[in-house]
Short mmCIF file of C-alpha atoms and ligand atoms in Angstrom, two decimals:
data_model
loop_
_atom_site.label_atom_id
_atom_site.label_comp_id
_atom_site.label_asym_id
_atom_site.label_seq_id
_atom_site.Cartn_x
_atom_site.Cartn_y
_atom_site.Cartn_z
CA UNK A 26 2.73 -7.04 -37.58
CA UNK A 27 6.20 -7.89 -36.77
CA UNK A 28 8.61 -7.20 -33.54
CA UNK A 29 11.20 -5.29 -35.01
CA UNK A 30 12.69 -3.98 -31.96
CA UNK A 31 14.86 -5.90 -29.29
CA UNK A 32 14.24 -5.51 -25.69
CA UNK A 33 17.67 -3.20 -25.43
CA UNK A 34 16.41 -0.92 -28.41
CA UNK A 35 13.30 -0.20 -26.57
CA UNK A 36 14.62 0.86 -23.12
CA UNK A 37 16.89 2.81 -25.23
CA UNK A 38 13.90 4.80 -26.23
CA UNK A 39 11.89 4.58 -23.43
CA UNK A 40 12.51 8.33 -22.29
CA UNK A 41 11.06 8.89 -25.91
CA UNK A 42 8.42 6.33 -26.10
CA UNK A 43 7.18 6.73 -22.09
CA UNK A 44 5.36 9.63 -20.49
CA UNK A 45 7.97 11.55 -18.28
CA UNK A 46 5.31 11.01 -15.38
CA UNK A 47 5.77 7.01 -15.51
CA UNK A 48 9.72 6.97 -16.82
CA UNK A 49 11.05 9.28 -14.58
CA UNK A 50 10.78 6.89 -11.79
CA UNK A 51 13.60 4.78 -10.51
CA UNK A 52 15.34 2.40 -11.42
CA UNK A 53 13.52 1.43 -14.61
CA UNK A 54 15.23 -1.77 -14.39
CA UNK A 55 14.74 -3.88 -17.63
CA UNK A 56 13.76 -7.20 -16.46
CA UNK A 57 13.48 -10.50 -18.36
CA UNK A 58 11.70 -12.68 -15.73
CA UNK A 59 11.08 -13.30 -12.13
CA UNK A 60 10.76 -16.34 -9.74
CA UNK A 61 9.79 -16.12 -5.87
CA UNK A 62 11.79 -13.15 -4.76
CA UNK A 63 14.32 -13.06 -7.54
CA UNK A 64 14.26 -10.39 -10.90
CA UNK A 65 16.24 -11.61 -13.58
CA UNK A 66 17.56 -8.75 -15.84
CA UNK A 67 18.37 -9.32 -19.79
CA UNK A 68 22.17 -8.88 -18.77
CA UNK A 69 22.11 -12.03 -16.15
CA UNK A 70 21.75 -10.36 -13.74
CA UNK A 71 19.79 -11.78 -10.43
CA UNK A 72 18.04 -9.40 -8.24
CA UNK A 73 16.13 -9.65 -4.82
CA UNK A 74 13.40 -7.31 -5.71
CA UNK A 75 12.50 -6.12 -1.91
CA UNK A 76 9.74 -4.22 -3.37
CA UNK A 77 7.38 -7.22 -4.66
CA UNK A 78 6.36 -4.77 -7.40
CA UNK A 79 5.20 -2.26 -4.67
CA UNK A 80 3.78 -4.77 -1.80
CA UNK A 81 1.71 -7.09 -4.55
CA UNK A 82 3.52 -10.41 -5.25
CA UNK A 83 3.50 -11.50 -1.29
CA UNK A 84 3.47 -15.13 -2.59
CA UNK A 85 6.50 -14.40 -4.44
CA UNK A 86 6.45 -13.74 -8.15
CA UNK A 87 4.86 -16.05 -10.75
CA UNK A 88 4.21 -18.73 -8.06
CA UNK A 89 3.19 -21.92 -9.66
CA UNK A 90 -0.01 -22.27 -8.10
CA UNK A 91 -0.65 -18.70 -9.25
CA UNK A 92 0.25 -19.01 -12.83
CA UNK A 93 -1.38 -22.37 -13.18
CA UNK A 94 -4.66 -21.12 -11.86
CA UNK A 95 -4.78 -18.08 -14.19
CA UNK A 96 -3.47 -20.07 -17.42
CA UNK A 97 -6.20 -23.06 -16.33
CA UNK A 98 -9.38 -20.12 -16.26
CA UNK A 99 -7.62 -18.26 -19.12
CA UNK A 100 -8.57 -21.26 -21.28
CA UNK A 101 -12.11 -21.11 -19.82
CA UNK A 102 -13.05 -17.51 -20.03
CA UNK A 103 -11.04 -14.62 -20.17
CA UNK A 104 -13.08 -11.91 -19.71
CA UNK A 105 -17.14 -11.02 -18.29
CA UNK A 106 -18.99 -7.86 -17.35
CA UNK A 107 -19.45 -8.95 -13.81
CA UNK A 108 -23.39 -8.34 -13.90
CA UNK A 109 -23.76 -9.27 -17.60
CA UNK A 110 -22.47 -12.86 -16.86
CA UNK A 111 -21.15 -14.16 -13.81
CA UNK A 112 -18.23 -16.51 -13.10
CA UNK A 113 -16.90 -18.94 -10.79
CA UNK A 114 -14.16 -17.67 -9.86
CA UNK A 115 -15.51 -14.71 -8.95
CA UNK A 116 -18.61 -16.04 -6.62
CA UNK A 117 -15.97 -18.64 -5.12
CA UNK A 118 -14.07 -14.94 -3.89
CA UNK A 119 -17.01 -13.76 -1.97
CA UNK A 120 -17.22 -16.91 -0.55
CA UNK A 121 -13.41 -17.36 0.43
CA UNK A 122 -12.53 -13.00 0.93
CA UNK A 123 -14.59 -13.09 4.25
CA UNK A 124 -12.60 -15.69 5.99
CA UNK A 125 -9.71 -13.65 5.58
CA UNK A 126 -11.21 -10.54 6.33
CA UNK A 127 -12.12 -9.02 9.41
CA UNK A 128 -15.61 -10.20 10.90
CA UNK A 129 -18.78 -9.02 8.97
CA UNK A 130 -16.41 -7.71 6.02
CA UNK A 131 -18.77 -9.82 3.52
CA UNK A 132 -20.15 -8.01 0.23
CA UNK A 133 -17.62 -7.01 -2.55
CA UNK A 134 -17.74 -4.47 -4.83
CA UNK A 135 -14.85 -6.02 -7.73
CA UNK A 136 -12.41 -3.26 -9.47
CA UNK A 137 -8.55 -3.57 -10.89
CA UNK A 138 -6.67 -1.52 -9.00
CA UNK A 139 -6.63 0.44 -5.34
CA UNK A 140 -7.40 3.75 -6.95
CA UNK A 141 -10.87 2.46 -7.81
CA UNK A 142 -11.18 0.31 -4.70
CA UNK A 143 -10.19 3.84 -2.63
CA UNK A 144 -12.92 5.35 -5.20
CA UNK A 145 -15.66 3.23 -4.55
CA UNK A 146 -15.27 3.77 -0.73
CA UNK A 147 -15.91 7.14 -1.00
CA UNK A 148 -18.64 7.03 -3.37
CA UNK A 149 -20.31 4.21 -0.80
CA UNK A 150 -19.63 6.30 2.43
CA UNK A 151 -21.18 9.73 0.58
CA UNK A 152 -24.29 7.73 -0.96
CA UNK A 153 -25.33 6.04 2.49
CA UNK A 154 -24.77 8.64 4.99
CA UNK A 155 -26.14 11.48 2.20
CA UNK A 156 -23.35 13.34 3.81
CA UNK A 157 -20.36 15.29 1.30
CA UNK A 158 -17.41 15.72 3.58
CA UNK A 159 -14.58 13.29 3.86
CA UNK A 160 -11.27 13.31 6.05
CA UNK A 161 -8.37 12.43 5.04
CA UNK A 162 -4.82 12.46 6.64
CA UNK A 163 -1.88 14.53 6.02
CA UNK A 164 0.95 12.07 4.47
CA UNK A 165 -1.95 10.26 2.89
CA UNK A 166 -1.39 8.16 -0.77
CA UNK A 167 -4.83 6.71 -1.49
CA UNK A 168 -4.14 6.65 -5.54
CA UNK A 169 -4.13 9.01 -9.09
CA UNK A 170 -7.80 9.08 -10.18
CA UNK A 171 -9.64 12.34 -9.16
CA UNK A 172 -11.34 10.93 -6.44
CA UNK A 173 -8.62 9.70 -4.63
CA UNK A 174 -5.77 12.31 -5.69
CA UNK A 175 -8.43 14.90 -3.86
CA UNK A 176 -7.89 12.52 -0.48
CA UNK A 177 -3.83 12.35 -1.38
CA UNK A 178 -1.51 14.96 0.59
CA UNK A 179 1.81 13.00 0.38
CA UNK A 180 3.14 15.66 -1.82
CA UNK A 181 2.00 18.58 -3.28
CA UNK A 182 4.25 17.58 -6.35
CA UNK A 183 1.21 14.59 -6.98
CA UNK A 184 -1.53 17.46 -7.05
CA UNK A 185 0.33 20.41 -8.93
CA UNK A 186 -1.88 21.43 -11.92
CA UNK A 187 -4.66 19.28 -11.20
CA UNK A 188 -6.94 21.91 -9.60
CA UNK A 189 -9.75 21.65 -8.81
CA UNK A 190 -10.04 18.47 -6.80
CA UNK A 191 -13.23 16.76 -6.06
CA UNK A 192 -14.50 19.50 -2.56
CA UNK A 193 -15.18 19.05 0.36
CA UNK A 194 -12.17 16.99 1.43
CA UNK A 195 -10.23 18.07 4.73
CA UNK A 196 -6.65 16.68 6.47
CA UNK A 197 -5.96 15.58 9.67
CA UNK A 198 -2.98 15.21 11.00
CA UNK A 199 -1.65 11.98 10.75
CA UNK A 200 0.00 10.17 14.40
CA UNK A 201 3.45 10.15 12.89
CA UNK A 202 5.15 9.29 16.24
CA UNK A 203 8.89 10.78 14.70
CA UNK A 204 7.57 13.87 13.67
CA UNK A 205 5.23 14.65 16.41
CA UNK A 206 6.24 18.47 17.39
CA UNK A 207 5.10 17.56 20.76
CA UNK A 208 7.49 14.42 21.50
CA UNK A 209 7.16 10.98 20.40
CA UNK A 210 5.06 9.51 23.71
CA UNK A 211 2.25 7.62 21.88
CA UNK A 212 -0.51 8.78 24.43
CA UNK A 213 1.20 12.82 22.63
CA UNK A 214 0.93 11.60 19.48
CA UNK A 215 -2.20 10.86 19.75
CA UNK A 216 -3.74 13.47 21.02
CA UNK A 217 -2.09 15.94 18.92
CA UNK A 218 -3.54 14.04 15.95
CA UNK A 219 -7.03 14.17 17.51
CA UNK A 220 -6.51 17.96 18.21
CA UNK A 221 -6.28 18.51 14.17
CA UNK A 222 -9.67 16.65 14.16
CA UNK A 223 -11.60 18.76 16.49
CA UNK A 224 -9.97 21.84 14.74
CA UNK A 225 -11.86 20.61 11.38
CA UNK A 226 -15.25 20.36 13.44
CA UNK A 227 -14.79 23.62 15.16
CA UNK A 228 -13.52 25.60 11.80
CA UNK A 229 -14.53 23.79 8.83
CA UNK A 230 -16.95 20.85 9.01
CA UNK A 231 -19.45 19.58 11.71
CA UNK A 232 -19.18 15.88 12.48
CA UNK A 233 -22.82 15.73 11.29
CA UNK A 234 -21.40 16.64 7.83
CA UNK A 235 -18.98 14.34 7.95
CA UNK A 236 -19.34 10.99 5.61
CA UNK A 237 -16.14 9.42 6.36
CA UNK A 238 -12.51 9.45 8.02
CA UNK A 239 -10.09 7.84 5.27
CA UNK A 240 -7.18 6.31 6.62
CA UNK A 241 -4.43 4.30 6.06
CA UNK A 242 -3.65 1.96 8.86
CA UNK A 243 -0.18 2.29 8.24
CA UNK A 244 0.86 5.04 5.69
CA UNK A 245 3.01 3.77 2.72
CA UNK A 246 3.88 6.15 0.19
CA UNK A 247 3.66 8.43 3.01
CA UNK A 248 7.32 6.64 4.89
CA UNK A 249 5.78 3.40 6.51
CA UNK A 250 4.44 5.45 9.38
CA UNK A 251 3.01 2.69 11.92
CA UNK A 252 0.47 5.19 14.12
CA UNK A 253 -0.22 4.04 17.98
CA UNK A 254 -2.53 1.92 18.36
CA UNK A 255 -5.21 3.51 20.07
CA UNK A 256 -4.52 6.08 17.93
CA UNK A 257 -7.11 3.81 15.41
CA UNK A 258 -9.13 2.62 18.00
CA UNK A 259 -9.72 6.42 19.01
CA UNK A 260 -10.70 7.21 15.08
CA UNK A 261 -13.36 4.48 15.35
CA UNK A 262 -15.00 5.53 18.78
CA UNK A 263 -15.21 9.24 17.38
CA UNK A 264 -16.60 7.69 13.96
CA UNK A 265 -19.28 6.05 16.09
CA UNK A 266 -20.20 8.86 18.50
CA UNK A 267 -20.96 10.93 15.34
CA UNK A 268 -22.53 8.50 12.56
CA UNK A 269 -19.19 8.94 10.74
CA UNK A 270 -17.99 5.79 8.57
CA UNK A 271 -14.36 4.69 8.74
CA UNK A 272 -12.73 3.49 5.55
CA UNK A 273 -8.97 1.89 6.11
CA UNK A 274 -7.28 1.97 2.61
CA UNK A 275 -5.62 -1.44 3.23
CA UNK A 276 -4.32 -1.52 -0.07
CA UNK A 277 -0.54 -1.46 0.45
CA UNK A 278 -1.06 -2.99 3.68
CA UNK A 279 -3.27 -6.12 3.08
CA UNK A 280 -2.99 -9.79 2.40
CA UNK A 281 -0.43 -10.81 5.17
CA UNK A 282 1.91 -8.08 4.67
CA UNK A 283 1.95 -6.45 8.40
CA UNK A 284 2.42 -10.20 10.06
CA UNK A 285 -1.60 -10.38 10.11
CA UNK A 286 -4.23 -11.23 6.83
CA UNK A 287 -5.01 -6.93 7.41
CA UNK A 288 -3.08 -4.25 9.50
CA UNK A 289 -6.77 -3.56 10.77
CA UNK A 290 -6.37 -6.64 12.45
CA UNK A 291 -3.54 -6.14 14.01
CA UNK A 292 -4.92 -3.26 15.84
CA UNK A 293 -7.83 -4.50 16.78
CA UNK A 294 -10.17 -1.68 14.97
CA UNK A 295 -12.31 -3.14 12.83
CA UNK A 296 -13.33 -0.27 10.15
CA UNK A 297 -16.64 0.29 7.94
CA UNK A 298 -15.82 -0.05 4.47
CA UNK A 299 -12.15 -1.66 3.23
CA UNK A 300 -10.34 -0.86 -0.04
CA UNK A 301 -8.19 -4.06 -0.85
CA UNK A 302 -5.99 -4.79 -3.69
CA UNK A 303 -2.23 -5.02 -4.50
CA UNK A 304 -1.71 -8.71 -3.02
CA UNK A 305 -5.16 -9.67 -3.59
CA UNK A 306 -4.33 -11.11 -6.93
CA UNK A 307 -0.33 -11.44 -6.23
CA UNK A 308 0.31 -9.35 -10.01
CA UNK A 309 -3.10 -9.91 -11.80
CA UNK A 310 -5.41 -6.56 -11.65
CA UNK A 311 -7.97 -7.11 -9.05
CA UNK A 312 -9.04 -4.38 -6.00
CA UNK A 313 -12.34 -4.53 -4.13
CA UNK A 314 -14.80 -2.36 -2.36
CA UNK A 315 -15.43 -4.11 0.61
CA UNK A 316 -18.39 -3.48 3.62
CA UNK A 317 -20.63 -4.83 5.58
CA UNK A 318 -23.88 -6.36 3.98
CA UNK A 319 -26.58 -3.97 6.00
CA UNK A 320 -24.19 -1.13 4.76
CA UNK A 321 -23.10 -2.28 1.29
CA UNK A 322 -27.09 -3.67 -0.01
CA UNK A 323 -28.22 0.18 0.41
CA UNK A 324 -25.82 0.93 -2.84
CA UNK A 325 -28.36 0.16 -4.92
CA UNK A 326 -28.72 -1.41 -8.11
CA UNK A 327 -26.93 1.06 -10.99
CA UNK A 328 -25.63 3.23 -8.65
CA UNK A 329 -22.07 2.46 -9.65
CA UNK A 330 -20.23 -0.86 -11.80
CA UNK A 331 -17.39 -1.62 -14.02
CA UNK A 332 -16.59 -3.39 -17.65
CA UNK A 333 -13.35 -5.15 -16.25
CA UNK A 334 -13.81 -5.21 -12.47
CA UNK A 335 -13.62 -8.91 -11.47
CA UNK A 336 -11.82 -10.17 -14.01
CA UNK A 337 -12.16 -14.09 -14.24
CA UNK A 338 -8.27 -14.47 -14.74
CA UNK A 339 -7.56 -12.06 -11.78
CA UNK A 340 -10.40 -14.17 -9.57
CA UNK A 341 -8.60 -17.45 -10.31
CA UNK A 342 -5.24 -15.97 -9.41
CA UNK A 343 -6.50 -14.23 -6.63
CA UNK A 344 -7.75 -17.77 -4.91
CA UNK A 345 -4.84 -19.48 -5.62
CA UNK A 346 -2.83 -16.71 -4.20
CA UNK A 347 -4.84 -17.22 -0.81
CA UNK A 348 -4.59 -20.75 -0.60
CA UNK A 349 -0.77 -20.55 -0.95
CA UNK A 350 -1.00 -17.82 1.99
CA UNK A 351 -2.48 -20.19 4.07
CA UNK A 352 -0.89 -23.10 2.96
CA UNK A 353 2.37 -21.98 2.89
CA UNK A 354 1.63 -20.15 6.39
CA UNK A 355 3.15 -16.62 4.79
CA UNK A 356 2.01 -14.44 7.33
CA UNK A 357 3.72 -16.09 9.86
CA UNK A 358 6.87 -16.53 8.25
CA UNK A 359 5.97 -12.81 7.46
CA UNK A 360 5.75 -11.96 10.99
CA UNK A 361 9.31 -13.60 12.15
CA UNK A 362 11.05 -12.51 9.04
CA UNK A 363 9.55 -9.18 9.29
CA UNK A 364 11.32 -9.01 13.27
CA UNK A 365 14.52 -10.40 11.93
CA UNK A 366 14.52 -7.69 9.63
CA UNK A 367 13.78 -4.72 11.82
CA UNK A 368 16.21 -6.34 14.46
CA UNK A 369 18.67 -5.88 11.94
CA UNK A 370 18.25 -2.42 10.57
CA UNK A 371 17.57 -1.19 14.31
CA UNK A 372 21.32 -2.60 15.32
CA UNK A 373 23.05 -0.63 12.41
CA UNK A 374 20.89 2.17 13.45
CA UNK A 375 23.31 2.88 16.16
CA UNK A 376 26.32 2.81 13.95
CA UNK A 377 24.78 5.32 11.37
CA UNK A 378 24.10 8.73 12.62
CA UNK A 379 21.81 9.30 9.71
CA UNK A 380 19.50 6.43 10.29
CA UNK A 381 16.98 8.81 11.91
CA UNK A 382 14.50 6.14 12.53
CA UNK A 383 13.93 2.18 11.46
CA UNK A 384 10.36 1.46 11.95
CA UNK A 385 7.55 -0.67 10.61
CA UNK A 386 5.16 -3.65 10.95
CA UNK A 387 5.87 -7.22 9.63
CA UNK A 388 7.91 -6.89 6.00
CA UNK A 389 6.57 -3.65 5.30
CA UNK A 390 10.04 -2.12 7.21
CA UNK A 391 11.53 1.64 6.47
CA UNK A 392 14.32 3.67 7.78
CA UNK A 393 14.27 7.09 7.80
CA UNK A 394 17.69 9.04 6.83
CA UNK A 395 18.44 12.38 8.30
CA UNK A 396 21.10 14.68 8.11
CA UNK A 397 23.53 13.35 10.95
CA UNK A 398 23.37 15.68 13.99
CA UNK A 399 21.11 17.62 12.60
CA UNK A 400 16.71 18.04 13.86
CA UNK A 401 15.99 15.56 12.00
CA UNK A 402 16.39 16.95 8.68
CA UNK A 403 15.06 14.53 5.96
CA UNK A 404 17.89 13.74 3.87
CA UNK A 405 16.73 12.43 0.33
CA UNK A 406 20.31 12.76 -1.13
CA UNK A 407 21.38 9.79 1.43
CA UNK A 408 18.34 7.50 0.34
CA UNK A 409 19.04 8.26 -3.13
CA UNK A 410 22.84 7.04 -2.84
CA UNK A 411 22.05 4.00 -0.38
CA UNK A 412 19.61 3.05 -2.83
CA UNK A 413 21.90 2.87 -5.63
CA UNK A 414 24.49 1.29 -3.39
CA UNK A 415 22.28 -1.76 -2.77
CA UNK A 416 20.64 -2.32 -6.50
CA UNK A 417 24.58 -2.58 -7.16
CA UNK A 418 24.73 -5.35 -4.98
CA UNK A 419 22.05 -6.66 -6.10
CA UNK A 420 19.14 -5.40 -3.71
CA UNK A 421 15.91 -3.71 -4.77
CA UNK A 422 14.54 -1.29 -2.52
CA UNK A 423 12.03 1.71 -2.78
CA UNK A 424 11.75 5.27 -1.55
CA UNK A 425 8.56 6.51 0.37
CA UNK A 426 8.02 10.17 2.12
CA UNK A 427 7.64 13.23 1.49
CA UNK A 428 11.02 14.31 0.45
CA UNK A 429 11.74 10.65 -0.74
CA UNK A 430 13.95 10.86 2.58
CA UNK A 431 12.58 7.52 3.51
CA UNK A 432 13.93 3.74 2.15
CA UNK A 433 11.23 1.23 2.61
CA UNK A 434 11.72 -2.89 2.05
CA UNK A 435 8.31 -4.82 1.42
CA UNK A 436 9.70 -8.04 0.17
CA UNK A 437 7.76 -10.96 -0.67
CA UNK A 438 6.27 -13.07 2.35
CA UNK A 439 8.01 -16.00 1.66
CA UNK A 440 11.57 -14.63 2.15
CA UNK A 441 13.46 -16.58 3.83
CA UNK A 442 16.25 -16.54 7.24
CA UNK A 443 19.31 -16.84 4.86
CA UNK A 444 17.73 -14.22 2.37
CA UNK A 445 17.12 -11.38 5.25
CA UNK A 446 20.67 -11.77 6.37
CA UNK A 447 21.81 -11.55 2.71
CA UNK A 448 19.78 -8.38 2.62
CA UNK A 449 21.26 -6.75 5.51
CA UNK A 450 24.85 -7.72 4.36
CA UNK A 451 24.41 -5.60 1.49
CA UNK A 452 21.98 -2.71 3.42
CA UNK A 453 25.34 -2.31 5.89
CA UNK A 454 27.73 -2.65 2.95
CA UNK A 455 26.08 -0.30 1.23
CA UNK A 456 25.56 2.45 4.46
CA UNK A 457 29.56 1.89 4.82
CA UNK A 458 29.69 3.13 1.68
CA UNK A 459 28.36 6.51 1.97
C1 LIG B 505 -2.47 2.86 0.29
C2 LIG B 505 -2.69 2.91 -1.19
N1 LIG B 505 -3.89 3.20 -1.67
C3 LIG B 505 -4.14 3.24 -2.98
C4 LIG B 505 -3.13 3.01 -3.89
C5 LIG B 505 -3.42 3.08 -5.37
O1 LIG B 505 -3.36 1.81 -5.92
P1 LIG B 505 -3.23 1.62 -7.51
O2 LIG B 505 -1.88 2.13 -7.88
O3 LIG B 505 -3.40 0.15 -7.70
O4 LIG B 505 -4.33 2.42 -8.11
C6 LIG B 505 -1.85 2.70 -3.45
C7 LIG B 505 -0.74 2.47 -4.40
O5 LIG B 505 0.40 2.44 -4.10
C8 LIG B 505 -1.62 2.65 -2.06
O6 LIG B 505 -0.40 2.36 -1.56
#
């Protein structure tokens, strides 16, 4: 059959040809190529994309090493029911995955995306504790399948018509140090979090019940909220004083992107199960269930599985993309690019009334617009326009929050000095703009 339609036609017609759910978004940019942290649009255009396709390329789009790892296995084998017929790649993962992870994080369940990595870590934590309830956190994006759209409260918008959700979910609140209502002290924020949780044992659920807390260790879609840390390290003693597991949906947050391999490690809380995906593969659809052996050999054999899960291309890329990590020692360069950055937006911060808040962890950075003088009212309209402002000049960011009131960067880990003070250039061109 022949291509009779040019690239232009089609995003001419894409309102027509799309679902309004998916083509509604911003900026629907029509892009040609890409190259390390560079889109290239069919107008010749050049754009830093400071989104890495929402926190997945962290090795910078079609790295070499990348492609040439996934074209070399696509030659081999492109596709296997992992279970039917196993691969290389994907046994040279379970052997690589653990020295990345956090300690005892060693048996994989293999999926394509974080909805079904989220998925399976609710299914694991409710088949080995025989126990229904799970807890959630309010601000929480764990993905769009049933499972995990039941454990989402970012905005009601994403759960509107979808009743009923999979029961016996409840929210916490989440420590969201700028919107604390008792003050933004950490040692506050935390307990006012923890108060939500004992109001869910005393009124809805007893811990006994209780399968699993799900938690992001820093929220994404939800505005880049970084929590306290003992805020985490409080989750896990309560999880262990009650038999509860603790699932981190690292999914947005893995594979260097905080300034450490996982934001887990960071805070020094090491969880029960892990859902990882996004940079696992930097591009190529790959997401894993990941736990402990004595926890993850009681899901027994059946019990769940996949056709496409571990795909051999997505294995090959995602080993190459972890040898370029540590070769190319990204989450360091993460780390001091990721301070540069903040340093920056925190300084123009003080010029800009309506910079409520710049916060964040290694190059997953936010700020959080309010209307000036105001209590902190979220102000969408501003993120809307300083977004625009900066694709203009050639920036690509992304909107997070509930009201969309918050601009968040996440570009790819091997950004450079000269490329974060291009960024901010255009950031504080752009804010003198509005
Ligand atoms: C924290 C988190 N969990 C889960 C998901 C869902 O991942 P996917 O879109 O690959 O299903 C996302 C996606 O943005 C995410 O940020």
């Amino acid at each position: 059959m022949q291509r009779q339609n040019t690239f232009s036609d089609l995003v001419q017609r894409v309102q027509e040809t799309l679902a309004p759910s998916l083509a509604e978004d911003w900026p629907l940019l029509p892009v040609e190529r890409a190259e390390g942290i560079f889109l290239y649009t069919p107008d010749g255009r050049e754009i830093m994309d400071f989104t890495s396709g929402i926190a997945v390329t962290n090795v910078g789009h079609n790295h070499p090493r990348v492609v040439a790892a996934a074209q070399e296995q696509m030659e081999k084998l492109c596709h296997s029911a992992v279970g039917v017929v196993l691969h290389e790649p994907l046994m040279q993962l379970t052997q690589t995955l653990p020295k990345v992870l956090p300690e005892n994080m060693d048996m994989f369940f293999f999926g394509n995306s974080g909805t079904e990595a989220v998925e399976g870590a609710i299914k694991l934590a409710r088949y080995i504790t025989r126990r229904p309830v799970i807890v959630a956190f309010e601000g929480s994006f764990h993905g769009r399948t049933y499972g995990t759209a039941s454990v989402t409260s970012v905005k009601s918008k994403y759960r509107l018509h979808y009743e009923p959700f999979v029961p016996s979910v409840y929210f916490a609140d989440f420590a969201y140090p700028y919107r604390c209502p008792l003050g933004e002290d950490p040692d506050t924020v935390t307990d006012w979090s923890l108060a939500s949780l004992q109001k869910i044992f005393d009124r809805f659920a007893q811990p006994s019940e209780i399968a699993a807390f799900l938690v992001e260790p820093i929220q994404g879609e939800g505005g880049y909220i970084v929590p306290p840390p003992d805020w985490l390290k409080s989750l896990r003693r309560i999880c262990d004083e009650h038999g509860i597991l603790l699932i981190f949906d690292e999914v947005q947050t893995g594979f260097g992107r905080t300034g450490s391999m996982f934001a887990c490690q960071s805070f020094s809380v090491t969880p029960d199960i892990m859902a990882i995906a996004k940079g696992i593969a930097n591009g190529f659809p790959l997401s894993a269930t990941v736990a402990n052996r004595e926890l993850m050999s009681q899901w027994q054999a059946g019990s769940h599985g996949t056709t496409y899960g571990g795909n051999p291309i997505a294995c090959a890329a995602s080993l190459a993309t972890l040898e370029v990590l540590e070769e190319e020692n990204l989450v360091e360069n993460c780390k001091r690019m990721g301070k540069l950055f903040l340093d920056g937006l925190s300084s123009l911060r003080d010029q800009y009334p309506f910079i409520g808040e710049v916060r964040g962890m290694g190059l997953m950075v936010a700020m959080e617009l309010i209307v000036p003088e105001s209590e902190k009212i979220p102000n969408p309209r501003a993120v809307a326009d300083l977004l625009e402002a900066c694709l203009e000049r050639g920036l690509l960011g992304y909107m997070a929050g509930l009201h969309g009131h918050v601009i968040r960067f996440m570009p790819p880990l091997i950004v450079t000095e000269g490329q974060i003070t291009q960024a901010l250039e255009i950031i504080s061109n752009s804010l003198s703009e509005l």
